[in-house]
CSV table of N, CA and C in Angstrom, one decimal:
chain,number,residue,atom,x,y,z
A,28,ILE,N,-8.8,-2.9,-20.7
A,28,ILE,CA,-8.1,-3.7,-19.7
A,28,ILE,C,-8.4,-3.2,-18.3
A,29,ARG,N,-8.8,-4.1,-17.5
A,29,ARG,CA,-9.1,-3.7,-16.1
A,29,ARG,C,-7.9,-3.9,-15.2
A,30,THR,N,-7.6,-2.9,-14.4
A,30,THR,CA,-6.5,-3.0,-13.5
A,30,THR,C,-6.9,-3.1,-12.1
A,31,ARG,N,-6.3,-4.0,-11.3
A,31,ARG,CA,-6.6,-4.1,-9.9
A,31,ARG,C,-5.4,-3.4,-9.2
A,32,LEU,N,-5.8,-2.5,-8.3
A,32,LEU,CA,-4.8,-1.8,-7.5
A,32,LEU,C,-5.4,-1.5,-6.1
A,33,ARG,N,-4.5,-1.2,-5.2
A,33,ARG,CA,-4.9,-0.8,-3.9
A,33,ARG,C,-4.0,0.4,-3.5
A,34,THR,N,-4.7,1.4,-2.8
A,34,THR,CA,-4.0,2.6,-2.4
A,34,THR,C,-4.2,2.8,-1.0
A,35,LEU,N,-3.1,3.2,-0.3
A,35,LEU,CA,-3.1,3.7,1.1
A,35,LEU,C,-2.7,5.1,1.1
A,36,VAL,N,-3.6,5.9,1.8
A,36,VAL,CA,-3.2,7.4,1.9
A,36,VAL,C,-3.2,7.7,3.4
A,37,SER,N,-2.1,8.2,3.8
A,37,SER,CA,-1.9,8.6,5.2
A,37,SER,C,-1.7,10.2,5.2
A,38,HIS,N,-1.5,10.7,6.3
A,38,HIS,CA,-1.3,12.2,6.4
A,38,HIS,C,-0.1,12.6,5.6
A,39,ASP,N,1.0,11.7,5.6
A,39,ASP,CA,2.2,12.1,4.9
A,39,ASP,C,2.6,11.3,3.7
A,40,TRP,N,1.9,10.2,3.4
A,40,TRP,CA,2.2,9.4,2.3
A,40,TRP,C,1.0,8.9,1.5
A,41,ARG,N,1.3,8.6,0.2
A,41,ARG,CA,0.4,7.9,-0.6
A,41,ARG,C,1.1,6.8,-1.3
A,42,MET,N,0.6,5.6,-1.2
A,42,MET,CA,1.3,4.4,-1.9
A,42,MET,C,0.2,3.7,-2.6
A,43,THR,N,0.5,3.3,-3.9
A,43,THR,CA,-0.4,2.5,-4.7
A,43,THR,C,0.4,1.3,-5.2
A,44,VAL,N,-0.2,0.1,-5.1
A,44,VAL,CA,0.4,-1.1,-5.6
A,44,VAL,C,-0.6,-1.7,-6.6
A,45,TYR,N,0.0,-2.2,-7.7
A,45,TYR,CA,-0.8,-2.7,-8.8
A,45,TYR,C,-0.6,-4.3,-8.9
A,46,ASP,N,-1.7,-5.0,-9.1
A,46,ASP,CA,-1.7,-6.4,-9.2
A,46,ASP,C,-1.0,-6.8,-10.4
A,47,GLY,N,0.0,-7.7,-10.3
A,47,GLY,CA,0.7,-8.2,-11.4
A,47,GLY,C,1.9,-7.4,-11.9
A,48,LEU,N,2.2,-6.2,-11.2
A,48,LEU,CA,3.2,-5.4,-11.7
A,48,LEU,C,4.2,-5.1,-10.5
A,49,ASP,N,5.5,-5.1,-10.8
A,49,ASP,CA,6.5,-4.7,-9.7
A,49,ASP,C,6.5,-3.3,-9.4
A,50,ALA,N,6.1,-2.5,-10.4
A,50,ALA,CA,6.1,-1.0,-10.3
A,50,ALA,C,4.9,-0.6,-9.4
A,51,GLY,N,5.0,0.6,-8.8
A,51,GLY,CA,4.0,1.1,-8.0
A,51,GLY,C,4.2,2.6,-7.9
A,52,GLU,N,3.5,3.2,-6.9
A,52,GLU,CA,3.7,4.6,-6.7
A,52,GLU,C,3.9,4.9,-5.2
A,53,LEU,N,4.8,5.8,-4.8
A,53,LEU,CA,5.0,6.2,-3.5
A,53,LEU,C,5.3,7.7,-3.5
A,54,TYR,N,4.5,8.4,-2.8
A,54,TYR,CA,4.7,9.9,-2.7
A,54,TYR,C,4.8,10.4,-1.3
A,55,ASP,N,5.7,11.2,-1.0
A,55,ASP,CA,5.9,11.9,0.2
A,55,ASP,C,5.0,13.2,0.2
A,56,LEU,N,3.8,13.1,0.7
A,56,LEU,CA,2.8,14.2,0.5
A,56,LEU,C,3.2,15.5,1.3
A,57,ARG,N,4.0,15.3,2.3
A,57,ARG,CA,4.5,16.5,3.0
A,57,ARG,C,5.4,17.4,2.2
A,58,ASN,N,6.4,16.7,1.5
A,58,ASN,CA,7.4,17.4,0.7
A,58,ASN,C,7.0,17.5,-0.8
A,59,ASP,N,6.0,16.7,-1.2
A,59,ASP,CA,5.6,16.7,-2.6
A,59,ASP,C,4.1,16.6,-2.7
A,60,PRO,N,3.4,17.6,-2.3
A,60,PRO,CA,1.9,17.5,-2.2
A,60,PRO,C,1.3,17.3,-3.6
A,61,GLN,N,2.0,17.7,-4.7
A,61,GLN,CA,1.4,17.5,-6.0
A,61,GLN,C,1.8,16.2,-6.6
A,62,GLU,N,2.4,15.3,-5.9
A,62,GLU,CA,2.8,14.0,-6.3
A,62,GLU,C,3.5,14.0,-7.6
A,63,LEU,N,4.6,14.7,-7.7
A,63,LEU,CA,5.4,14.8,-8.9
A,63,LEU,C,6.6,13.9,-8.9
A,64,ASN,N,7.1,13.4,-7.7
A,64,ASN,CA,8.3,12.6,-7.6
A,64,ASN,C,7.9,11.3,-7.0
A,65,ASN,N,7.8,10.3,-7.9
A,65,ASN,CA,7.4,8.9,-7.5
A,65,ASN,C,8.7,8.3,-6.8
A,66,LEU,N,8.6,7.9,-5.6
A,66,LEU,CA,9.7,7.4,-4.8
A,66,LEU,C,9.7,5.9,-4.7
A,67,CYS,N,8.9,5.2,-5.5
A,67,CYS,CA,8.7,3.8,-5.3
A,67,CYS,C,10.0,3.0,-5.7
A,68,SER,N,10.7,3.4,-6.6
A,68,SER,CA,12.0,2.7,-7.0
A,68,SER,C,13.2,3.2,-6.2
A,69,ASP,N,13.0,4.2,-5.4
A,69,ASP,CA,14.1,4.7,-4.6
A,69,ASP,C,14.5,3.7,-3.4
A,70,GLN,N,15.7,3.2,-3.5
A,70,GLN,CA,16.1,2.2,-2.5
A,70,GLN,C,16.1,2.7,-1.1
A,71,SER,N,16.3,4.0,-0.9
A,71,SER,CA,16.3,4.5,0.5
A,71,SER,C,14.9,4.6,1.1
A,72,MET,N,13.9,4.3,0.2
A,72,MET,CA,12.5,4.3,0.7
A,72,MET,C,12.0,2.9,0.9
A,73,ARG,N,12.9,1.9,0.9
A,73,ARG,CA,12.4,0.5,1.0
A,73,ARG,C,11.7,0.2,2.3
A,74,SER,N,12.3,0.6,3.4
A,74,SER,CA,11.7,0.4,4.7
A,74,SER,C,10.3,1.1,4.8
A,75,LYS,N,10.2,2.3,4.2
A,75,LYS,CA,8.9,3.0,4.2
A,75,LYS,C,7.9,2.2,3.4
A,76,ARG,N,8.3,1.7,2.3
A,76,ARG,CA,7.3,0.9,1.5
A,76,ARG,C,6.8,-0.3,2.3
A,77,PHE,N,7.8,-1.0,2.9
A,77,PHE,CA,7.4,-2.2,3.7
A,77,PHE,C,6.4,-1.8,4.9
A,78,GLU,N,6.7,-0.7,5.5
A,78,GLU,CA,5.8,-0.2,6.6
A,78,GLU,C,4.4,0.1,6.1
A,79,LEU,N,4.4,0.8,4.9
A,79,LEU,CA,3.1,1.1,4.4
A,79,LEU,C,2.3,-0.1,3.8
A,80,MET,N,3.1,-1.1,3.3
A,80,MET,CA,2.4,-2.3,2.8
A,80,MET,C,1.8,-3.1,4.0
A,81,GLU,N,2.5,-3.1,5.1
A,81,GLU,CA,1.9,-3.8,6.3
A,81,GLU,C,0.6,-3.1,6.7
A,82,ARG,N,0.7,-1.7,6.8
A,82,ARG,CA,-0.5,-1.0,7.1
A,82,ARG,C,-1.7,-1.2,6.2
A,83,LEU,N,-1.4,-1.3,4.9
A,83,LEU,CA,-2.4,-1.5,3.9
A,83,LEU,C,-3.0,-2.9,4.1
A,84,ALA,N,-2.1,-3.9,4.3
A,84,ALA,CA,-2.6,-5.3,4.5
A,84,ALA,C,-3.5,-5.4,5.7
A,85,ARG,N,-3.1,-4.7,6.8
A,85,ARG,CA,-3.9,-4.8,8.0
A,85,ARG,C,-5.2,-4.1,7.9
A,86,GLN,N,-5.2,-3.0,7.2
A,86,GLN,CA,-6.5,-2.2,6.9
A,86,GLN,C,-7.4,-3.1,6.0
A,87,MET,N,-6.9,-3.7,5.0
A,87,MET,CA,-7.7,-4.6,4.2
A,87,MET,C,-8.3,-5.7,4.9
A,88,MET,N,-7.5,-6.3,5.8
A,88,MET,CA,-8.0,-7.4,6.7
A,88,MET,C,-9.1,-7.0,7.6
A,89,ALA,N,-8.9,-5.8,8.1
A,89,ALA,CA,-9.9,-5.2,9.0
A,89,ALA,C,-11.2,-4.9,8.3
A,90,ALA,N,-11.2,-4.7,7.0
A,90,ALA,CA,-12.3,-4.3,6.2
A,90,ALA,C,-13.1,-5.5,5.7
A,91,THR,N,-12.5,-6.7,5.8
A,91,THR,CA,-13.2,-7.9,5.3
A,91,THR,C,-13.8,-8.7,6.4
A,92,ASP,N,-14.7,-9.6,5.9
A,92,ASP,CA,-15.4,-10.5,6.9
A,92,ASP,C,-14.3,-11.4,7.5
A,93,THR,N,-14.7,-11.9,8.7
A,93,THR,CA,-13.8,-12.8,9.4
A,93,THR,C,-14.0,-14.2,8.8
A,94,SER,N,-13.0,-15.0,8.9
A,94,SER,CA,-13.1,-16.4,8.4
A,94,SER,C,-14.1,-17.2,9.2
A,95,PRO,N,-14.7,-18.2,8.6
A,95,PRO,CA,-15.7,-19.0,9.4
A,95,PRO,C,-14.9,-19.8,10.4
A,96,LEU,N,-15.6,-20.2,11.5
A,96,LEU,CA,-15.0,-21.0,12.5
A,96,LEU,C,-14.8,-22.4,11.9
A,97,PRO,N,-13.7,-23.0,12.3
A,97,PRO,CA,-13.4,-24.4,11.8
A,97,PRO,C,-14.4,-25.4,12.4
A,98,ARG,N,-14.7,-26.4,11.6
A,98,ARG,CA,-15.6,-27.4,12.1
A,98,ARG,C,-14.9,-28.5,12.9
A,99,TYR,N,-13.7,-28.7,12.6
A,99,TYR,CA,-12.9,-29.7,13.3
A,99,TYR,C,-11.5,-29.2,13.7
A,100,ALA,N,-11.0,-29.7,14.7
A,100,ALA,CA,-9.6,-29.4,15.2
A,100,ALA,C,-8.6,-30.3,14.5
A,101,ALA,N,-7.5,-29.7,14.1
A,101,ALA,CA,-6.5,-30.5,13.4
A,101,ALA,C,-5.6,-31.3,14.4
């Protein structure tokens, strides 16, 4: 089985999201450098997850080709 996932690693955090699964991984690398405590389901980390998801989305967009120019105006 092939799994699609995306990971964002920053100085202090590592977050991994899996395609088709609600579960993921979130590690505070400063306090848990061996990644032993997955914080993904910790509700106090919800805003951090959203922040990192936005960073991941923006980095993925920056790494892809731009959309073609439209031929017609709507």
